[in-house]
PDB file of C-alpha atoms and ligand atoms in Angstrom:
ATOM      1  CA  MET A   2       4.995  -8.965 -29.652  1.00 43.00           C
ATOM      2  CA  ASN A   3       3.791  -5.437 -29.210  1.00 44.00           C
ATOM      3  CA  TYR A   4       4.580  -3.775 -25.896  1.00 60.00           C
ATOM      4  CA  ASP A   5       2.711  -0.715 -24.749  1.00 69.00           C
ATOM      5  CA  ASP A   6       4.758   1.865 -22.943  1.00 89.00           C
ATOM      6  CA  PHE A   7       4.051   2.209 -19.257  1.00 96.00           C
ATOM      7  CA  TYR A   8       6.131   5.401 -19.016  1.00 96.00           C
ATOM      8  CA  PRO A   9       5.307   8.045 -17.919  1.00 97.00           C
ATOM      9  CA  PHE A  10       3.539   6.892 -14.789  1.00 97.00           C
ATOM     10  CA  ASP A  11       0.457   8.854 -13.752  1.00 97.00           C
ATOM     11  CA  TYR A  12       0.057  10.755 -10.533  1.00 97.00           C
ATOM     12  CA  GLU A  13      -3.230   9.147  -9.494  1.00 97.00           C
ATOM     13  CA  SER A  14      -5.968  11.149  -7.811  1.00 98.00           C
ATOM     14  CA  LEU A  15      -7.510   9.952  -4.582  1.00 98.00           C
ATOM     15  CA  SER A  16     -10.946   8.353  -4.947  1.00 97.00           C
ATOM     16  CA  TYR A  17     -12.087  10.354  -1.875  1.00 98.00           C
ATOM     17  CA  THR A  18     -11.613  13.926  -0.688  1.00 98.00           C
ATOM     18  CA  LEU A  19      -8.694  14.966   1.490  1.00 98.00           C
ATOM     19  CA  ASP A  20     -10.921  15.394   4.548  1.00 98.00           C
ATOM     20  CA  ALA A  21     -12.920  12.177   3.978  1.00 98.00           C
ATOM     21  CA  LEU A  22     -10.921  10.012   6.383  1.00 98.00           C
ATOM     22  CA  ASN A  23     -11.291  12.376   9.340  1.00 97.00           C
ATOM     23  CA  PRO A  24     -10.916  11.775  12.264  1.00 97.00           C
ATOM     24  CA  TYR A  25      -8.861   8.654  11.532  1.00 98.00           C
ATOM     25  CA  ILE A  26      -6.450  10.392   9.156  1.00 98.00           C
ATOM     26  CA  SER A  27      -6.623  14.191   8.957  1.00 98.00           C
ATOM     27  CA  LYS A  28      -6.886  16.352   5.874  1.00 98.00           C
ATOM     28  CA  TYR A  29      -3.418  17.793   6.530  1.00 97.00           C
ATOM     29  CA  THR A  30      -1.773  14.398   6.822  1.00 98.00           C
ATOM     30  CA  LEU A  31      -3.474  13.171   3.660  1.00 98.00           C
ATOM     31  CA  TYR A  32      -2.611  16.379   1.783  1.00 98.00           C
ATOM     32  CA  PHE A  33       1.106  16.156   2.538  1.00 98.00           C
ATOM     33  CA  HIS A  34       1.138  12.398   2.112  1.00 98.00           C
ATOM     34  CA  HIS A  35      -0.681  12.211  -1.236  1.00 98.00           C
ATOM     35  CA  ASP A  36      -0.020  15.587  -2.848  1.00 98.00           C
ATOM     36  CA  LYS A  37       3.622  15.895  -1.738  1.00 98.00           C
ATOM     37  CA  HIS A  38       5.244  12.593  -0.721  1.00 98.00           C
ATOM     38  CA  TYR A  39       3.511  10.317  -3.238  1.00 98.00           C
ATOM     39  CA  LYS A  40       3.744  12.885  -6.060  1.00 98.00           C
ATOM     40  CA  ASN A  41       7.448  13.225  -5.395  1.00 98.00           C
ATOM     41  CA  TYR A  42       7.943   9.489  -6.029  1.00 98.00           C
ATOM     42  CA  VAL A  43       5.997   9.683  -9.316  1.00 98.00           C
ATOM     43  CA  ASP A  44       7.996  12.722 -10.483  1.00 98.00           C
ATOM     44  CA  LYS A  45      11.331  11.191  -9.478  1.00 98.00           C
ATOM     45  CA  LEU A  46      10.541   7.845 -11.117  1.00 98.00           C
ATOM     46  CA  ASN A  47       9.523   9.557 -14.375  1.00 98.00           C
ATOM     47  CA  ALA A  48      12.650  11.757 -14.300  1.00 98.00           C
ATOM     48  CA  LEU A  49      14.871   8.691 -13.849  1.00 98.00           C
ATOM     49  CA  LEU A  50      13.072   6.744 -16.589  1.00 97.00           C
ATOM     50  CA  LYS A  51      13.271   9.651 -19.036  1.00 97.00           C
ATOM     51  CA  LYS A  52      16.965   8.824 -19.392  1.00 96.00           C
ATOM     52  CA  ARG A  53      16.295   5.062 -19.711  1.00 96.00           C
ATOM     53  CA  PRO A  54      13.995   4.482 -22.752  1.00 95.00           C
ATOM     54  CA  MET A  55      14.764   0.754 -22.663  1.00 95.00           C
ATOM     55  CA  LEU A  56      12.703   0.599 -19.455  1.00 96.00           C
ATOM     56  CA  HIS A  57       9.640   2.402 -20.813  1.00 96.00           C
ATOM     57  CA  ASN A  58       7.790  -0.843 -21.498  1.00 95.00           C
ATOM     58  CA  VAL A  59       8.501  -2.359 -18.077  1.00 96.00           C
ATOM     59  CA  PRO A  60       5.463  -2.434 -15.772  1.00 96.00           C
ATOM     60  CA  LEU A  61       5.621  -0.815 -12.352  1.00 97.00           C
ATOM     61  CA  GLU A  62       5.610  -4.141 -10.459  1.00 96.00           C
ATOM     62  CA  ALA A  63       8.726  -5.271 -12.354  1.00 97.00           C
ATOM     63  CA  LEU A  64      10.483  -1.938 -11.769  1.00 97.00           C
ATOM     64  CA  THR A  65      10.138  -2.519  -8.010  1.00 97.00           C
ATOM     65  CA  GLU A  66      12.498  -5.507  -8.407  1.00 96.00           C
ATOM     66  CA  ILE A  67      15.233  -4.225 -10.728  1.00 95.00           C
ATOM     67  CA  ALA A  68      18.862  -3.849  -9.712  1.00 93.00           C
ATOM     68  CA  ASP A  69      19.093  -0.061 -10.134  1.00 96.00           C
ATOM     69  CA  GLU A  70      18.525   1.187  -6.584  1.00 97.00           C
ATOM     70  CA  ASP A  71      17.187   4.668  -7.452  1.00 98.00           C
ATOM     71  CA  ILE A  72      14.630   3.318  -9.905  1.00 98.00           C
ATOM     72  CA  ARG A  73      13.701   0.416  -7.631  1.00 98.00           C
ATOM     73  CA  THR A  74      13.159   2.692  -4.622  1.00 98.00           C
ATOM     74  CA  ASN A  75      11.074   5.253  -6.495  1.00 98.00           C
ATOM     75  CA  ALA A  76       9.042   2.565  -8.268  1.00 98.00           C
ATOM     76  CA  GLY A  77       8.418   1.035  -4.841  1.00 98.00           C
ATOM     77  CA  GLY A  78       7.362   4.469  -3.566  1.00 98.00           C
ATOM     78  CA  VAL A  79       4.800   4.740  -6.370  1.00 98.00           C
ATOM     79  CA  TYR A  80       3.520   1.150  -6.084  1.00 98.00           C
ATOM     80  CA  ASN A  81       3.322   1.195  -2.283  1.00 98.00           C
ATOM     81  CA  HIS A  82       1.530   4.553  -2.070  1.00 98.00           C
ATOM     82  CA  GLU A  83      -0.990   3.696  -4.801  1.00 98.00           C
ATOM     83  CA  LEU A  84      -1.874   0.464  -3.015  1.00 98.00           C
ATOM     84  CA  TYR A  85      -2.039   2.243   0.364  1.00 98.00           C
ATOM     85  CA  PHE A  86      -4.379   5.033  -0.793  1.00 98.00           C
ATOM     86  CA  SER A  87      -6.569   2.427  -2.551  1.00 98.00           C
ATOM     87  CA  SER A  88      -6.599   0.368   0.639  1.00 98.00           C
ATOM     88  CA  LEU A  89      -8.413   3.167   2.510  1.00 98.00           C
ATOM     89  CA  THR A  90     -12.039   4.277   2.271  1.00 98.00           C
ATOM     90  CA  PRO A  91     -14.348   6.689   4.088  1.00 98.00           C
ATOM     91  CA  ASP A  92     -17.173   4.197   3.427  1.00 98.00           C
ATOM     92  CA  TYR A  93     -16.134   1.305   5.684  1.00 98.00           C
ATOM     93  CA  LYS A  94     -17.794  -2.069   5.165  1.00 98.00           C
ATOM     94  CA  GLU A  95     -17.114  -5.253   7.105  1.00 98.00           C
ATOM     95  CA  PRO A  96     -15.165  -7.989   5.287  1.00 98.00           C
ATOM     96  CA  SER A  97     -17.440 -10.194   3.156  1.00 98.00           C
ATOM     97  CA  GLU A  98     -18.386 -13.661   4.363  1.00 98.00           C
ATOM     98  CA  LYS A  99     -15.759 -15.186   2.068  1.00 97.00           C
ATOM     99  CA  MET A 100     -13.063 -12.804   3.353  1.00 98.00           C
ATOM    100  CA  GLN A 101     -14.111 -13.343   6.970  1.00 98.00           C
ATOM    101  CA  LYS A 102     -13.708 -17.099   6.522  1.00 98.00           C
ATOM    102  CA  LEU A 103     -10.237 -16.630   5.055  1.00 98.00           C
ATOM    103  CA  ILE A 104      -9.311 -14.374   7.995  1.00 98.00           C
ATOM    104  CA  ASP A 105     -10.688 -16.823  10.554  1.00 98.00           C
ATOM    105  CA  ASP A 106      -8.959 -19.796   8.903  1.00 98.00           C
ATOM    106  CA  SER A 107      -5.646 -17.915   8.824  1.00 98.00           C
ATOM    107  CA  PHE A 108      -5.585 -16.125  12.190  1.00 98.00           C
ATOM    108  CA  GLY A 109      -8.422 -17.517  14.305  1.00 98.00           C
ATOM    109  CA  SER A 110     -10.340 -14.240  14.262  1.00 98.00           C
ATOM    110  CA  GLU A 111     -10.241 -10.727  12.829  1.00 98.00           C
ATOM    111  CA  LYS A 112      -9.123  -9.433  16.229  1.00 98.00           C
ATOM    112  CA  GLU A 113      -6.139 -11.776  16.230  1.00 98.00           C
ATOM    113  CA  MET A 114      -5.279 -10.636  12.717  1.00 98.00           C
ATOM    114  CA  TRP A 115      -5.313  -6.969  13.769  1.00 98.00           C
ATOM    115  CA  ASP A 116      -3.278  -7.752  16.890  1.00 98.00           C
ATOM    116  CA  GLU A 117      -0.646  -9.278  14.617  1.00 98.00           C
ATOM    117  CA  ILE A 118      -0.757  -6.329  12.180  1.00 98.00           C
ATOM    118  CA  ILE A 119      -0.355  -3.825  15.010  1.00 98.00           C
ATOM    119  CA  GLU A 120       2.447  -5.804  16.636  1.00 98.00           C
ATOM    120  CA  ALA A 121       4.272  -6.115  13.305  1.00 98.00           C
ATOM    121  CA  GLY A 122       3.753  -2.454  12.434  1.00 98.00           C
ATOM    122  CA  THR A 123       4.909  -1.132  15.796  1.00 97.00           C
ATOM    123  CA  GLY A 124       7.804  -3.607  15.863  1.00 97.00           C
ATOM    124  CA  LEU A 125       9.216  -2.362  12.570  1.00 97.00           C
ATOM    125  CA  THR A 126      12.264  -0.194  13.231  1.00 96.00           C
ATOM    126  CA  GLY A 127      12.346   2.934  11.092  1.00 95.00           C
ATOM    127  CA  SER A 128      10.188   3.335   7.999  1.00 98.00           C
ATOM    128  CA  GLY A 129       8.244   0.799   5.980  1.00 98.00           C
ATOM    129  CA  TYR A 130       4.944  -0.940   5.455  1.00 98.00           C
ATOM    130  CA  VAL A 131       2.900  -3.669   7.091  1.00 98.00           C
ATOM    131  CA  TRP A 132       0.998  -5.894   4.678  1.00 98.00           C
ATOM    132  CA  LEU A 133      -1.834  -8.382   4.619  1.00 98.00           C
ATOM    133  CA  ALA A 134      -1.085 -10.876   1.848  1.00 98.00           C
ATOM    134  CA  LEU A 135      -2.154 -14.289   0.595  1.00 97.00           C
ATOM    135  CA  ALA A 136       0.713 -16.773   0.872  1.00 97.00           C
ATOM    136  CA  PRO A 137       1.275 -19.646  -1.588  1.00 95.00           C
ATOM    137  CA  ASP A 138      -0.250 -22.089   0.952  1.00 95.00           C
ATOM    138  CA  GLY A 139      -3.594 -20.282   0.619  1.00 96.00           C
ATOM    139  CA  GLU A 140      -3.479 -18.616   4.049  1.00 97.00           C
ATOM    140  CA  LEU A 141      -3.261 -14.931   4.818  1.00 98.00           C
ATOM    141  CA  GLU A 142      -0.040 -13.652   6.356  1.00 98.00           C
ATOM    142  CA  VAL A 143       1.108 -10.392   7.924  1.00 98.00           C
ATOM    143  CA  LEU A 144       4.385  -9.187   6.390  1.00 98.00           C
ATOM    144  CA  VAL A 145       6.579  -6.136   6.905  1.00 98.00           C
ATOM    145  CA  THR A 146       8.931  -4.386   4.492  1.00 98.00           C
ATOM    146  CA  GLN A 147      11.488  -1.657   5.081  1.00 98.00           C
ATOM    147  CA  ASN A 148      11.599   1.736   3.380  1.00 98.00           C
ATOM    148  CA  GLN A 149      10.022   1.426  -0.112  1.00 98.00           C
ATOM    149  CA  ASP A 150      10.609  -2.305  -0.531  1.00 98.00           C
ATOM    150  CA  VAL A 151       7.674  -4.297  -1.907  1.00 98.00           C
ATOM    151  CA  ILE A 152       6.751  -7.830  -0.847  1.00 98.00           C
ATOM    152  CA  ASP A 153       7.663 -10.637  -3.257  1.00 97.00           C
ATOM    153  CA  LEU A 154       4.831 -10.252  -5.780  1.00 96.00           C
ATOM    154  CA  ASP A 155       5.740 -13.516  -7.514  1.00 95.00           C
ATOM    155  CA  LYS A 156       5.009 -15.356  -4.289  1.00 96.00           C
ATOM    156  CA  TYR A 157       2.425 -13.296  -2.398  1.00 97.00           C
ATOM    157  CA  ILE A 158      -0.821 -11.590  -3.411  1.00 97.00           C
ATOM    158  CA  PRO A 159      -1.102  -8.300  -1.504  1.00 98.00           C
ATOM    159  CA  LEU A 160      -4.582  -7.521  -0.127  1.00 98.00           C
ATOM    160  CA  PHE A 161      -3.586  -4.201   1.452  1.00 98.00           C
ATOM    161  CA  ASN A 162      -0.584  -2.402   2.857  1.00 98.00           C
ATOM    162  CA  ILE A 163      -0.386   0.207   5.600  1.00 98.00           C
ATOM    163  CA  ASP A 164       2.261   2.901   5.353  1.00 98.00           C
ATOM    164  CA  VAL A 165       4.030   3.242   8.709  1.00 98.00           C
ATOM    165  CA  TRP A 166       6.497   5.953   7.687  1.00 98.00           C
ATOM    166  CA  GLU A 167       6.179   8.799  10.198  1.00 97.00           C
ATOM    167  CA  HIS A 168       4.690  11.077   7.502  1.00 97.00           C
ATOM    168  CA  SER A 169       1.601   8.813   7.627  1.00 97.00           C
ATOM    169  CA  TYR A 170       0.691   9.809  11.167  1.00 97.00           C
ATOM    170  CA  TYR A 171       3.098  12.262  12.812  1.00 96.00           C
ATOM    171  CA  LEU A 172       0.973  15.396  12.271  1.00 96.00           C
ATOM    172  CA  ASP A 173      -2.054  13.644  13.809  1.00 96.00           C
ATOM    173  CA  ARG A 174      -0.556  11.393  16.442  1.00 96.00           C
ATOM    174  CA  GLN A 175       3.121  12.347  16.806  1.00 95.00           C
ATOM    175  CA  ASN A 176       5.034   9.188  17.764  1.00 93.00           C
ATOM    176  CA  ARG A 177       1.950   7.041  18.530  1.00 96.00           C
ATOM    177  CA  ARG A 178       2.174   4.522  15.671  1.00 97.00           C
ATOM    178  CA  ALA A 179      -0.058   1.999  17.454  1.00 97.00           C
ATOM    179  CA  ASP A 180      -2.857   4.616  17.722  1.00 98.00           C
ATOM    180  CA  TYR A 181      -2.545   5.253  13.983  1.00 98.00           C
ATOM    181  CA  LEU A 182      -2.695   1.534  13.160  1.00 98.00           C
ATOM    182  CA  ASN A 183      -5.768   1.180  15.362  1.00 98.00           C
ATOM    183  CA  ALA A 184      -7.387   4.125  13.563  1.00 98.00           C
ATOM    184  CA  VAL A 185      -6.642   2.613  10.135  1.00 98.00           C
ATOM    185  CA  LYS A 186      -8.777  -0.409  11.081  1.00 97.00           C
ATOM    186  CA  SER A 187     -11.824   1.851  10.713  1.00 98.00           C
ATOM    187  CA  VAL A 188     -10.997   2.974   7.174  1.00 98.00           C
ATOM    188  CA  ILE A 189      -9.661  -0.207   5.576  1.00 98.00           C
ATOM    189  CA  ASN A 190     -11.259  -0.879   2.207  1.00 98.00           C
ATOM    190  CA  TRP A 191     -12.174  -4.559   2.393  1.00 98.00           C
ATOM    191  CA  GLU A 192     -13.928  -4.416  -0.994  1.00 98.00           C
ATOM    192  CA  HIS A 193     -10.658  -3.342  -2.571  1.00 98.00           C
ATOM    193  CA  ALA A 194      -8.761  -6.044  -0.674  1.00 98.00           C
ATOM    194  CA  GLU A 195     -11.133  -8.638  -2.092  1.00 97.00           C
ATOM    195  CA  LYS A 196     -10.716  -7.221  -5.601  1.00 97.00           C
ATOM    196  CA  MET A 197      -6.950  -7.579  -5.222  1.00 97.00           C
ATOM    197  CA  LEU A 198      -7.429 -11.197  -4.238  1.00 94.00           C
ATOM    198  CA  ASP A 199      -9.855 -11.955  -7.108  1.00 92.00           C
ATOM    199  CA  SER A 200      -7.926 -10.137  -9.842  1.00 82.00           C
ATOM    200  CA  GLN A 201      -4.662 -11.833  -8.944  1.00 66.00           C
ATOM    201  CA  ASN A 202      -6.364 -15.224  -8.701  1.00 61.00           C
ATOM    202  CA  ASP A 203      -7.896 -14.660 -12.160  1.00 59.00           C
ATOM    203  CA  ARG A 204      -4.452 -13.904 -13.561  1.00 51.00           C
ATOM    204  CA  SER A 205      -3.095 -17.278 -12.452  1.00 51.00           C
ATOM    205  CA  ASP A 206      -6.035 -19.253 -13.930  1.00 46.00           C
TER     206      ASP A 206
HETATM  207 FE1  FE2 B 326       4.100   7.308   2.608  1.00 51.27          FE
END
């Protein structure tokens, strides 16, 4: 079997401009978050992998689960940030009818889903992510992970994640994480969330 190398991992550009998410997420926050924090994870992961050619054909998702803590953490930092930036859009559209039904079946209503996301995100001590994911029983669930951990991708299909490290909101909202999570509601990319759902479902067919 022929394996293509995944290494080196690309530093992906945003699909929107740095000021596009104003006033929900400011240009300054997005600049430091994308151009500094995220880039740092890509650079560190590539530097670590440079010395480990045996891992050059391992995809990013698998690197987020390996035993080596440095590689796992930096791979998680790349995976989590790429999903987060893709989960945001300046061109907000309501969830599709199909997505709305899934939300209603899983939580009762979209409001109840957001209440749970905000409670989970504010309840997380320290740094991490809050996720919306499809569980094996076919219902959506809200999950949290610490630091740069990734949810169990063999079990769950992530629809979106929200970075709740302080660098995601401190410049804009200081310690008000709940305000940030409320603001993110207005820039969530539901089209991308649905693509995540469809692409992963296709893979298991
Ligand atoms: Fe981050």
